[in-house]
PDB file of C-alpha atoms in Angstrom:
ATOM      1  CA  MET A   1    -137.247   0.392 -63.415  1.00  0.00           C
ATOM      2  CA  GLN A   2    -136.608   0.828 -59.750  1.00  0.00           C
ATOM      3  CA  LYS A   3    -139.213  -1.750 -58.397  1.00  0.00           C
ATOM      4  CA  ASN A   4    -137.801  -4.420 -56.569  1.00  0.00           C
ATOM      5  CA  ILE A   5    -138.735  -7.856 -57.593  1.00  0.00           C
ATOM      6  CA  TYR A   6    -138.641 -10.795 -55.571  1.00  0.00           C
ATOM      7  CA  PHE A   7    -137.118 -14.096 -57.359  1.00  0.00           C
ATOM      8  CA  MET A   8    -137.232 -17.494 -56.437  1.00  0.00           C
ATOM      9  CA  TYR A   9    -134.418 -18.710 -53.971  1.00  0.00           C
ATOM     10  CA  ASN A  10    -134.158 -14.904 -52.961  1.00  0.00           C
ATOM     11  CA  LYS A  11    -131.159 -14.410 -55.266  1.00  0.00           C
ATOM     12  CA  ARG A  12    -130.490 -12.446 -58.537  1.00  0.00           C
ATOM     13  CA  PRO A  13    -131.357 -14.592 -61.538  1.00  0.00           C
ATOM     14  CA  PHE A  14    -128.918 -15.490 -64.247  1.00  0.00           C
ATOM     15  CA  ILE A  15    -130.134 -14.805 -67.505  1.00  0.00           C
ATOM     16  CA  LEU A  16    -129.050 -15.556 -71.048  1.00  0.00           C
ATOM     17  CA  ILE A  17    -130.174 -13.310 -73.679  1.00  0.00           C
ATOM     18  CA  SER A  18    -129.974 -13.869 -77.243  1.00  0.00           C
ATOM     19  CA  ASN A  19    -132.153 -12.746 -80.324  1.00  0.00           C
ATOM     20  CA  ASP A  20    -132.513 -12.988 -84.241  1.00  0.00           C
ATOM     21  CA  ASP A  21    -131.840  -9.168 -85.104  1.00  0.00           C
ATOM     22  CA  GLY A  22    -128.335  -9.213 -84.170  1.00  0.00           C
ATOM     23  CA  TYR A  23    -126.612  -8.187 -80.895  1.00  0.00           C
ATOM     24  CA  HIS A  24    -126.415  -4.437 -81.999  1.00  0.00           C
ATOM     25  CA  ALA A  25    -130.215  -4.394 -82.325  1.00  0.00           C
ATOM     26  CA  ASN A  26    -132.269  -1.717 -80.426  1.00  0.00           C
ATOM     27  CA  GLY A  27    -134.691  -4.401 -78.922  1.00  0.00           C
ATOM     28  CA  ILE A  28    -131.859  -6.638 -77.386  1.00  0.00           C
ATOM     29  CA  LYS A  29    -130.437  -3.451 -75.794  1.00  0.00           C
ATOM     30  CA  THR A  30    -133.768  -2.431 -74.338  1.00  0.00           C
ATOM     31  CA  LEU A  31    -134.150  -5.784 -72.840  1.00  0.00           C
ATOM     32  CA  VAL A  32    -130.886  -5.689 -71.102  1.00  0.00           C
ATOM     33  CA  LYS A  33    -131.491  -2.179 -69.815  1.00  0.00           C
ATOM     34  CA  ILE A  34    -134.899  -3.513 -68.585  1.00  0.00           C
ATOM     35  CA  LEU A  35    -133.276  -6.340 -66.655  1.00  0.00           C
ATOM     36  CA  GLN A  36    -129.690  -5.187 -65.765  1.00  0.00           C
ATOM     37  CA  PRO A  37    -131.028  -3.681 -62.416  1.00  0.00           C
ATOM     38  CA  VAL A  38    -132.435  -7.168 -61.278  1.00  0.00           C
ATOM     39  CA  ALA A  39    -130.745  -9.932 -62.867  1.00  0.00           C
ATOM     40  CA  ASP A  40    -127.056 -11.127 -63.818  1.00  0.00           C
ATOM     41  CA  ILE A  41    -127.167 -11.091 -67.812  1.00  0.00           C
ATOM     42  CA  LEU A  42    -124.905 -12.529 -70.452  1.00  0.00           C
ATOM     43  CA  VAL A  43    -125.758 -11.627 -74.172  1.00  0.00           C
ATOM     44  CA  CYS A  44    -124.636 -14.161 -76.922  1.00  0.00           C
ATOM     45  CA  ALA A  45    -126.514 -12.910 -80.064  1.00  0.00           C
ATOM     46  CA  PRO A  46    -125.930 -13.351 -83.657  1.00  0.00           C
ATOM     47  CA  GLU A  47    -123.299 -11.007 -85.434  1.00  0.00           C
ATOM     48  CA  ALA A  48    -125.979  -9.923 -88.022  1.00  0.00           C
ATOM     49  CA  ALA A  49    -129.684 -10.093 -88.498  1.00  0.00           C
ATOM     50  CA  ARG A  50    -130.834 -14.243 -88.714  1.00  0.00           C
ATOM     51  CA  SER A  51    -134.590 -13.574 -88.871  1.00  0.00           C
ATOM     52  CA  GLY A  52    -136.618 -16.608 -89.990  1.00  0.00           C
ATOM     53  CA  PHE A  53    -134.045 -19.159 -88.885  1.00  0.00           C
ATOM     54  CA  SER A  54    -136.273 -20.854 -86.176  1.00  0.00           C
ATOM     55  CA  CYS A  55    -134.742 -23.733 -84.839  1.00  0.00           C
ATOM     56  CA  GLY A  56    -131.965 -24.029 -87.471  1.00  0.00           C
ATOM     57  CA  PHE A  57    -128.305 -24.661 -86.560  1.00  0.00           C
ATOM     58  CA  SER A  58    -124.962 -24.725 -88.143  1.00  0.00           C
ATOM     59  CA  ALA A  59    -124.438 -28.195 -89.184  1.00  0.00           C
ATOM     60  CA  VAL A  60    -121.719 -27.928 -91.667  1.00  0.00           C
ATOM     61  CA  GLU A  61    -120.043 -24.331 -91.246  1.00  0.00           C
ATOM     62  CA  TYR A  62    -117.849 -23.582 -88.306  1.00  0.00           C
ATOM     63  CA  LEU A  63    -118.825 -21.073 -85.820  1.00  0.00           C
ATOM     64  CA  ARG A  64    -116.876 -17.829 -84.836  1.00  0.00           C
ATOM     65  CA  LEU A  65    -117.509 -16.093 -81.401  1.00  0.00           C
ATOM     66  CA  LYS A  66    -116.374 -12.676 -81.021  1.00  0.00           C
ATOM     67  CA  ARG A  67    -116.334 -10.316 -77.519  1.00  0.00           C
ATOM     68  CA  ARG A  68    -118.091  -7.013 -78.016  1.00  0.00           C
ATOM     69  CA  HIS A  69    -118.426  -4.160 -76.219  1.00  0.00           C
ATOM     70  CA  ASN A  70    -120.310  -4.107 -72.821  1.00  0.00           C
ATOM     71  CA  MET A  71    -123.833  -2.947 -72.383  1.00  0.00           C
ATOM     72  CA  GLY A  72    -123.386  -1.369 -68.997  1.00  0.00           C
ATOM     73  CA  GLU A  73    -121.804  -4.199 -66.954  1.00  0.00           C
ATOM     74  CA  VAL A  74    -123.585  -6.768 -69.209  1.00  0.00           C
ATOM     75  CA  GLU A  75    -121.019  -8.849 -71.119  1.00  0.00           C
ATOM     76  CA  VAL A  76    -121.905  -9.330 -74.812  1.00  0.00           C
ATOM     77  CA  TRP A  77    -120.685 -11.733 -77.540  1.00  0.00           C
ATOM     78  CA  SER A  78    -121.637 -12.128 -80.843  1.00  0.00           C
ATOM     79  CA  CYS A  79    -121.743 -15.411 -82.927  1.00  0.00           C
ATOM     80  CA  SER A  80    -121.416 -16.003 -86.586  1.00  0.00           C
ATOM     81  CA  GLY A  81    -124.276 -18.719 -86.561  1.00  0.00           C
ATOM     82  CA  THR A  82    -128.062 -18.948 -85.855  1.00  0.00           C
ATOM     83  CA  PRO A  83    -129.961 -17.827 -82.881  1.00  0.00           C
ATOM     84  CA  VAL A  84    -129.902 -21.486 -81.989  1.00  0.00           C
ATOM     85  CA  ASP A  85    -126.265 -21.578 -82.331  1.00  0.00           C
ATOM     86  CA  CYS A  86    -125.803 -18.691 -80.000  1.00  0.00           C
ATOM     87  CA  VAL A  87    -127.565 -20.251 -77.225  1.00  0.00           C
ATOM     88  CA  LYS A  88    -125.672 -23.726 -77.592  1.00  0.00           C
ATOM     89  CA  ILE A  89    -122.147 -21.930 -77.874  1.00  0.00           C
ATOM     90  CA  ALA A  90    -123.123 -19.837 -74.781  1.00  0.00           C
ATOM     91  CA  LEU A  91    -124.163 -22.548 -72.571  1.00  0.00           C
ATOM     92  CA  ASP A  92    -121.083 -24.635 -73.486  1.00  0.00           C
ATOM     93  CA  GLN A  93    -118.217 -22.000 -73.772  1.00  0.00           C
ATOM     94  CA  LEU A  94    -119.367 -19.011 -71.844  1.00  0.00           C
ATOM     95  CA  CYS A  95    -121.650 -19.723 -68.881  1.00  0.00           C
ATOM     96  CA  ASN A  96    -118.548 -21.318 -67.084  1.00  0.00           C
ATOM     97  CA  GLY A  97    -120.851 -24.310 -65.882  1.00  0.00           C
ATOM     98  CA  ARG A  98    -123.454 -21.916 -64.593  1.00  0.00           C
ATOM     99  CA  ILE A  99    -127.128 -23.024 -65.646  1.00  0.00           C
ATOM    100  CA  PRO A 100    -129.031 -19.944 -66.427  1.00  0.00           C
ATOM    101  CA  ASP A 101    -132.311 -19.581 -64.399  1.00  0.00           C
ATOM    102  CA  LEU A 102    -133.895 -18.158 -67.785  1.00  0.00           C
ATOM    103  CA  ILE A 103    -133.156 -17.809 -71.469  1.00  0.00           C
ATOM    104  CA  LEU A 104    -134.795 -15.121 -73.294  1.00  0.00           C
ATOM    105  CA  GLY A 105    -135.129 -14.079 -76.956  1.00  0.00           C
ATOM    106  CA  GLY A 106    -135.975 -10.882 -78.173  1.00  0.00           C
ATOM    107  CA  ILE A 107    -137.117  -7.996 -77.828  1.00  0.00           C
ATOM    108  CA  ASN A 108    -137.710  -8.924 -81.647  1.00  0.00           C
ATOM    109  CA  HIS A 109    -138.506  -6.198 -83.946  1.00  0.00           C
ATOM    110  CA  GLY A 110    -141.743  -7.759 -85.470  1.00  0.00           C
ATOM    111  CA  ASP A 111    -144.895  -9.809 -84.478  1.00  0.00           C
ATOM    112  CA  ASN A 112    -144.301 -13.430 -83.588  1.00  0.00           C
ATOM    113  CA  SER A 113    -147.773 -14.561 -83.050  1.00  0.00           C
ATOM    114  CA  SER A 114    -149.695 -17.265 -84.907  1.00  0.00           C
ATOM    115  CA  VAL A 115    -147.761 -19.306 -87.607  1.00  0.00           C
ATOM    116  CA  ASN A 116    -144.850 -16.848 -87.234  1.00  0.00           C
ATOM    117  CA  ASN A 117    -144.105 -19.060 -84.166  1.00  0.00           C
ATOM    118  CA  HIS A 118    -142.809 -21.451 -86.378  1.00  0.00           C
ATOM    119  CA  TYR A 119    -140.462 -19.411 -88.632  1.00  0.00           C
ATOM    120  CA  SER A 120    -139.176 -16.992 -85.628  1.00  0.00           C
ATOM    121  CA  GLY A 121    -135.620 -17.107 -84.710  1.00  0.00           C
ATOM    122  CA  THR A 122    -136.474 -15.386 -81.512  1.00  0.00           C
ATOM    123  CA  VAL A 123    -138.872 -18.083 -80.714  1.00  0.00           C
ATOM    124  CA  GLY A 124    -136.150 -20.711 -81.559  1.00  0.00           C
ATOM    125  CA  VAL A 125    -133.914 -19.136 -78.819  1.00  0.00           C
ATOM    126  CA  ALA A 126    -136.904 -20.098 -76.306  1.00  0.00           C
ATOM    127  CA  LEU A 127    -137.512 -23.295 -77.858  1.00  0.00           C
ATOM    128  CA  GLU A 128    -133.772 -24.427 -77.815  1.00  0.00           C
ATOM    129  CA  GLY A 129    -133.670 -23.368 -74.007  1.00  0.00           C
ATOM    130  CA  CYS A 130    -137.139 -25.314 -73.674  1.00  0.00           C
ATOM    131  CA  MET A 131    -135.299 -28.268 -75.147  1.00  0.00           C
ATOM    132  CA  LYS A 132    -132.315 -27.961 -72.629  1.00  0.00           C
ATOM    133  CA  TYR A 133    -134.954 -27.876 -69.635  1.00  0.00           C
ATOM    134  CA  ILE A 134    -134.117 -24.538 -68.958  1.00  0.00           C
ATOM    135  CA  PRO A 135    -137.199 -21.806 -68.481  1.00  0.00           C
ATOM    136  CA  SER A 136    -137.432 -19.939 -71.650  1.00  0.00           C
ATOM    137  CA  ILE A 137    -139.265 -16.787 -72.865  1.00  0.00           C
ATOM    138  CA  ALA A 138    -139.606 -15.124 -76.304  1.00  0.00           C
ATOM    139  CA  PHE A 139    -140.588 -11.475 -76.162  1.00  0.00           C
ATOM    140  CA  SER A 140    -141.636  -9.833 -79.625  1.00  0.00           C
ATOM    141  CA  SER A 141    -143.293  -6.383 -80.439  1.00  0.00           C
ATOM    142  CA  CYS A 142    -145.208  -5.952 -83.451  1.00  0.00           C
ATOM    143  CA  ASN A 143    -143.749  -2.605 -84.111  1.00  0.00           C
ATOM    144  CA  TYR A 144    -141.235  -3.122 -86.920  1.00  0.00           C
ATOM    145  CA  ASP A 145    -139.407   0.124 -86.522  1.00  0.00           C
ATOM    146  CA  GLU A 146    -135.884  -0.791 -85.439  1.00  0.00           C
ATOM    147  CA  ASN A 147    -135.665   2.371 -83.815  1.00  0.00           C
ATOM    148  CA  ALA A 148    -138.816   2.201 -81.808  1.00  0.00           C
ATOM    149  CA  ASP A 149    -138.866   3.122 -78.131  1.00  0.00           C
ATOM    150  CA  LEU A 150    -139.501  -0.299 -76.513  1.00  0.00           C
ATOM    151  CA  MET A 151    -139.088   0.917 -73.047  1.00  0.00           C
ATOM    152  CA  PRO A 152    -142.937   1.057 -72.332  1.00  0.00           C
ATOM    153  CA  LEU A 153    -142.866  -2.736 -72.446  1.00  0.00           C
ATOM    154  CA  ALA A 154    -140.907  -2.879 -69.342  1.00  0.00           C
ATOM    155  CA  ASP A 155    -143.392  -3.328 -66.753  1.00  0.00           C
ATOM    156  CA  GLY A 156    -145.126  -6.421 -68.838  1.00  0.00           C
ATOM    157  CA  ILE A 157    -141.785  -8.040 -69.124  1.00  0.00           C
ATOM    158  CA  LEU A 158    -140.631  -7.543 -65.604  1.00  0.00           C
ATOM    159  CA  LYS A 159    -144.253  -8.941 -64.420  1.00  0.00           C
ATOM    160  CA  ILE A 160    -143.798 -11.955 -66.915  1.00  0.00           C
ATOM    161  CA  ILE A 161    -140.331 -12.847 -65.812  1.00  0.00           C
ATOM    162  CA  GLU A 162    -141.414 -12.158 -62.089  1.00  0.00           C
ATOM    163  CA  HIS A 163    -144.184 -14.711 -62.314  1.00  0.00           C
ATOM    164  CA  SER A 164    -142.120 -17.147 -64.514  1.00  0.00           C
ATOM    165  CA  LEU A 165    -139.666 -17.359 -61.976  1.00  0.00           C
ATOM    166  CA  ASN A 166    -141.767 -17.590 -58.917  1.00  0.00           C
ATOM    167  CA  GLN A 167    -144.358 -19.698 -60.504  1.00  0.00           C
ATOM    168  CA  GLY A 168    -142.162 -22.079 -62.879  1.00  0.00           C
ATOM    169  CA  ILE A 169    -142.812 -23.018 -66.188  1.00  0.00           C
ATOM    170  CA  PRO A 170    -143.493 -26.728 -67.040  1.00  0.00           C
ATOM    171  CA  LYS A 171    -140.815 -28.663 -68.412  1.00  0.00           C
ATOM    172  CA  GLY A 172    -141.226 -28.882 -72.129  1.00  0.00           C
ATOM    173  CA  THR A 173    -143.021 -25.730 -72.446  1.00  0.00           C
ATOM    174  CA  CYS A 174    -141.610 -22.121 -73.173  1.00  0.00           C
ATOM    175  CA  LEU A 175    -143.653 -18.823 -73.466  1.00  0.00           C
ATOM    176  CA  ASN A 176    -144.163 -16.833 -76.510  1.00  0.00           C
ATOM    177  CA  VAL A 177    -145.201 -13.195 -75.470  1.00  0.00           C
ATOM    178  CA  ASN A 178    -146.153 -10.470 -77.984  1.00  0.00           C
ATOM    179  CA  PHE A 179    -146.843  -6.923 -77.436  1.00  0.00           C
ATOM    180  CA  PRO A 180    -149.187  -4.537 -79.669  1.00  0.00           C
ATOM    181  CA  VAL A 181    -147.604  -1.872 -81.739  1.00  0.00           C
ATOM    182  CA  ALA A 182    -147.817   0.891 -79.178  1.00  0.00           C
ATOM    183  CA  PRO A 183    -149.017   1.391 -75.366  1.00  0.00           C
ATOM    184  CA  PRO A 184    -151.218   1.835 -73.614  1.00  0.00           C
ATOM    185  CA  PHE A 185    -151.528  -1.832 -73.219  1.00  0.00           C
ATOM    186  CA  LYS A 186    -155.204  -3.030 -72.271  1.00  0.00           C
ATOM    187  CA  GLY A 187    -153.874  -5.912 -70.300  1.00  0.00           C
ATOM    188  CA  VAL A 188    -152.519  -9.504 -70.645  1.00  0.00           C
ATOM    189  CA  ARG A 189    -154.627 -12.550 -72.572  1.00  0.00           C
ATOM    190  CA  ILE A 190    -153.575 -15.848 -72.457  1.00  0.00           C
ATOM    191  CA  CYS A 191    -153.948 -17.243 -75.685  1.00  0.00           C
ATOM    192  CA  ARG A 192    -153.641 -19.997 -78.385  1.00  0.00           C
ATOM    193  CA  MET A 193    -152.168 -19.533 -81.600  1.00  0.00           C
ATOM    194  CA  ALA A 194    -154.320 -18.214 -84.262  1.00  0.00           C
ATOM    195  CA  TYR A 195    -154.917 -20.300 -87.550  1.00  0.00           C
ATOM    196  CA  GLY A 196    -153.507 -17.939 -90.387  1.00  0.00           C
ATOM    197  CA  ARG A 197    -151.328 -18.031 -93.636  1.00  0.00           C
ATOM    198  CA  TRP A 198    -148.719 -16.204 -95.444  1.00  0.00           C
ATOM    199  CA  ILE A 199    -150.099 -15.576 -98.896  1.00  0.00           C
ATOM    200  CA  LYS A 200    -148.797 -13.734-102.205  1.00  0.00           C
ATOM    201  CA  GLU A 201    -144.957 -14.761-100.851  1.00  0.00           C
ATOM    202  CA  ILE A 202    -142.898 -14.654-103.924  1.00  0.00           C
ATOM    203  CA  VAL A 203    -142.123 -11.883-106.216  1.00  0.00           C
ATOM    204  CA  LYS A 204    -140.550 -12.839-109.512  1.00  0.00           C
ATOM    205  CA  CYS A 205    -138.006 -10.208-111.012  1.00  0.00           C
ATOM    206  CA  HIS A 206    -136.019 -10.201-113.924  1.00  0.00           C
ATOM    207  CA  HIS A 207    -132.068  -9.226-113.871  1.00  0.00           C
ATOM    208  CA  PRO A 208    -130.712  -7.097-116.484  1.00  0.00           C
ATOM    209  CA  ARG A 209    -128.158  -9.844-116.982  1.00  0.00           C
ATOM    210  CA  HIS A 210    -130.864 -11.973-118.341  1.00  0.00           C
ATOM    211  CA  TYR A 211    -131.890 -14.388-115.525  1.00  0.00           C
ATOM    212  CA  ASP A 212    -134.854 -14.403-113.134  1.00  0.00           C
ATOM    213  CA  TYR A 213    -134.723 -13.991-109.471  1.00  0.00           C
ATOM    214  CA  TYR A 214    -137.225 -14.238-106.551  1.00  0.00           C
ATOM    215  CA  TRP A 215    -138.096 -12.528-103.382  1.00  0.00           C
ATOM    216  CA  VAL A 216    -139.697 -13.862-100.498  1.00  0.00           C
ATOM    217  CA  VAL A 217    -142.116 -11.250 -99.129  1.00  0.00           C
ATOM    218  CA  GLY A 218    -146.111 -12.054 -98.762  1.00  0.00           C
ATOM    219  CA  GLN A 219    -148.721 -11.057 -96.433  1.00  0.00           C
ATOM    220  CA  TYR A 220    -150.039 -12.494 -93.569  1.00  0.00           C
ATOM    221  CA  ASN A 221    -153.940 -13.662 -93.506  1.00  0.00           C
ATOM    222  CA  ASN A 222    -155.660 -14.353 -90.172  1.00  0.00           C
ATOM    223  CA  ASP A 223    -158.252 -17.329 -91.091  1.00  0.00           C
ATOM    224  CA  GLU A 224    -160.269 -16.823 -87.975  1.00  0.00           C
ATOM    225  CA  PRO A 225    -160.324 -12.879 -87.421  1.00  0.00           C
ATOM    226  CA  ASP A 226    -163.407 -13.111 -84.883  1.00  0.00           C
ATOM    227  CA  ALA A 227    -161.755 -16.024 -82.530  1.00  0.00           C
ATOM    228  CA  GLU A 228    -161.516 -13.910 -79.502  1.00  0.00           C
ATOM    229  CA  ASP A 229    -159.027 -16.666 -77.832  1.00  0.00           C
ATOM    230  CA  THR A 230    -156.197 -16.153 -80.283  1.00  0.00           C
ATOM    231  CA  ASP A 231    -153.114 -14.267 -79.936  1.00  0.00           C
ATOM    232  CA  GLN A 232    -153.811 -12.294 -83.135  1.00  0.00           C
ATOM    233  CA  TRP A 233    -157.204 -11.102 -81.707  1.00  0.00           C
ATOM    234  CA  ALA A 234    -155.556 -10.009 -78.628  1.00  0.00           C
ATOM    235  CA  LEU A 235    -152.685  -7.995 -80.041  1.00  0.00           C
ATOM    236  CA  SER A 236    -155.306  -6.261 -82.709  1.00  0.00           C
ATOM    237  CA  HIS A 237    -157.493  -5.280 -79.425  1.00  0.00           C
ATOM    238  CA  GLY A 238    -154.312  -3.945 -77.552  1.00  0.00           C
ATOM    239  CA  TYR A 239    -153.500  -6.775 -75.307  1.00  0.00           C
ATOM    240  CA  ILE A 240    -150.244  -8.319 -74.376  1.00  0.00           C
ATOM    241  CA  SER A 241    -150.667 -11.902 -75.781  1.00  0.00           C
ATOM    242  CA  ILE A 242    -148.928 -15.158 -74.003  1.00  0.00           C
ATOM    243  CA  THR A 243    -148.900 -18.174 -75.741  1.00  0.00           C
ATOM    244  CA  PRO A 244    -147.482 -21.313 -73.897  1.00  0.00           C
ATOM    245  CA  THR A 245    -145.619 -23.389 -76.413  1.00  0.00           C
ATOM    246  CA  LYS A 246    -144.743 -26.964 -76.327  1.00  0.00           C
ATOM    247  CA  ILE A 247    -141.715 -28.561 -77.656  1.00  0.00           C
ATOM    248  CA  ASP A 248    -143.700 -31.872 -77.909  1.00  0.00           C
ATOM    249  CA  VAL A 249    -145.542 -31.434 -81.200  1.00  0.00           C
ATOM    250  CA  THR A 250    -147.317 -34.929 -80.969  1.00  0.00           C
ATOM    251  CA  ASP A 251    -151.074 -34.624 -81.879  1.00  0.00           C
ATOM    252  CA  TYR A 252    -152.461 -36.879 -79.120  1.00  0.00           C
ATOM    253  CA  GLU A 253    -155.925 -36.919 -80.329  1.00  0.00           C
ATOM    254  CA  PHE A 254    -155.198 -38.089 -84.031  1.00  0.00           C
ATOM    255  CA  MET A 255    -152.498 -40.576 -82.529  1.00  0.00           C
ATOM    256  CA  ASP A 256    -155.658 -42.444 -81.135  1.00  0.00           C
ATOM    257  CA  ARG A 257    -157.480 -42.219 -84.109  1.00  0.00           C
ATOM    258  CA  LEU A 258    -154.116 -43.638 -86.106  1.00  0.00           C
ATOM    259  CA  LYS A 259    -153.866 -46.666 -83.729  1.00  0.00           C
ATOM    260  CA  GLN A 260    -157.278 -47.957 -85.061  1.00  0.00           C
ATOM    261  CA  TRP A 261    -155.945 -47.966 -88.927  1.00  0.00           C
ATOM    262  CA  ASP A 262    -155.256 -51.286 -90.381  1.00  0.00           C
ATOM    263  CA  PHE A 263    -151.293 -51.163 -91.260  1.00  0.00           C
TER     264      PHE A 263
END
């Protein structure tokens, strides 16, 4: 934590942090603790858990913004909306015209690899930053324990941020970073998303007042467990996975085939 990190332009970066577990979550407090010695930080995060909101934003509800107790010297705000709402309102109302050098989501309590990328509010934070042309990273841990000690992630997080600032992240791309459940970590793997599906997703229940209700639950099924170039393989074998994720979801290969169709 005391190591000196050289950042581009030889200045302390300004970093906006949000999450989908809420401003009070252990993961976001840990991320602030890791970065406070080397960066100027602003926190704006949901007032309560907002998991699964992806890139959703509040189109018909108004937003409330509330000042919270500092984390050390770091200013903390909560927003009544989604993770994406937090990024939008922070950039518009709290940054005072200063553009963050980085936008970070996390540290999430739970795996956001594979198709979880598409559901995750933590990744939604990074995608929103990416759509604003601000370098952005989502950090998640496969440890679902809300009270887990996440400080062992510090070295990996600092190195990834250092490289991202010094080397740059391309316009239109953000990083989805996942850590295995527990250290020691074997290293870093640059990965593609694994193909997988959520199955057995709905549990039907019957209420004593004579109506049915449903829980969305499910279990994840990795459809290519032996593919060694995927994020799921890396995590299951003790590696930190980094998946570069683009906001341009165009299938260029199929687009060329579509041009041959007779419309």
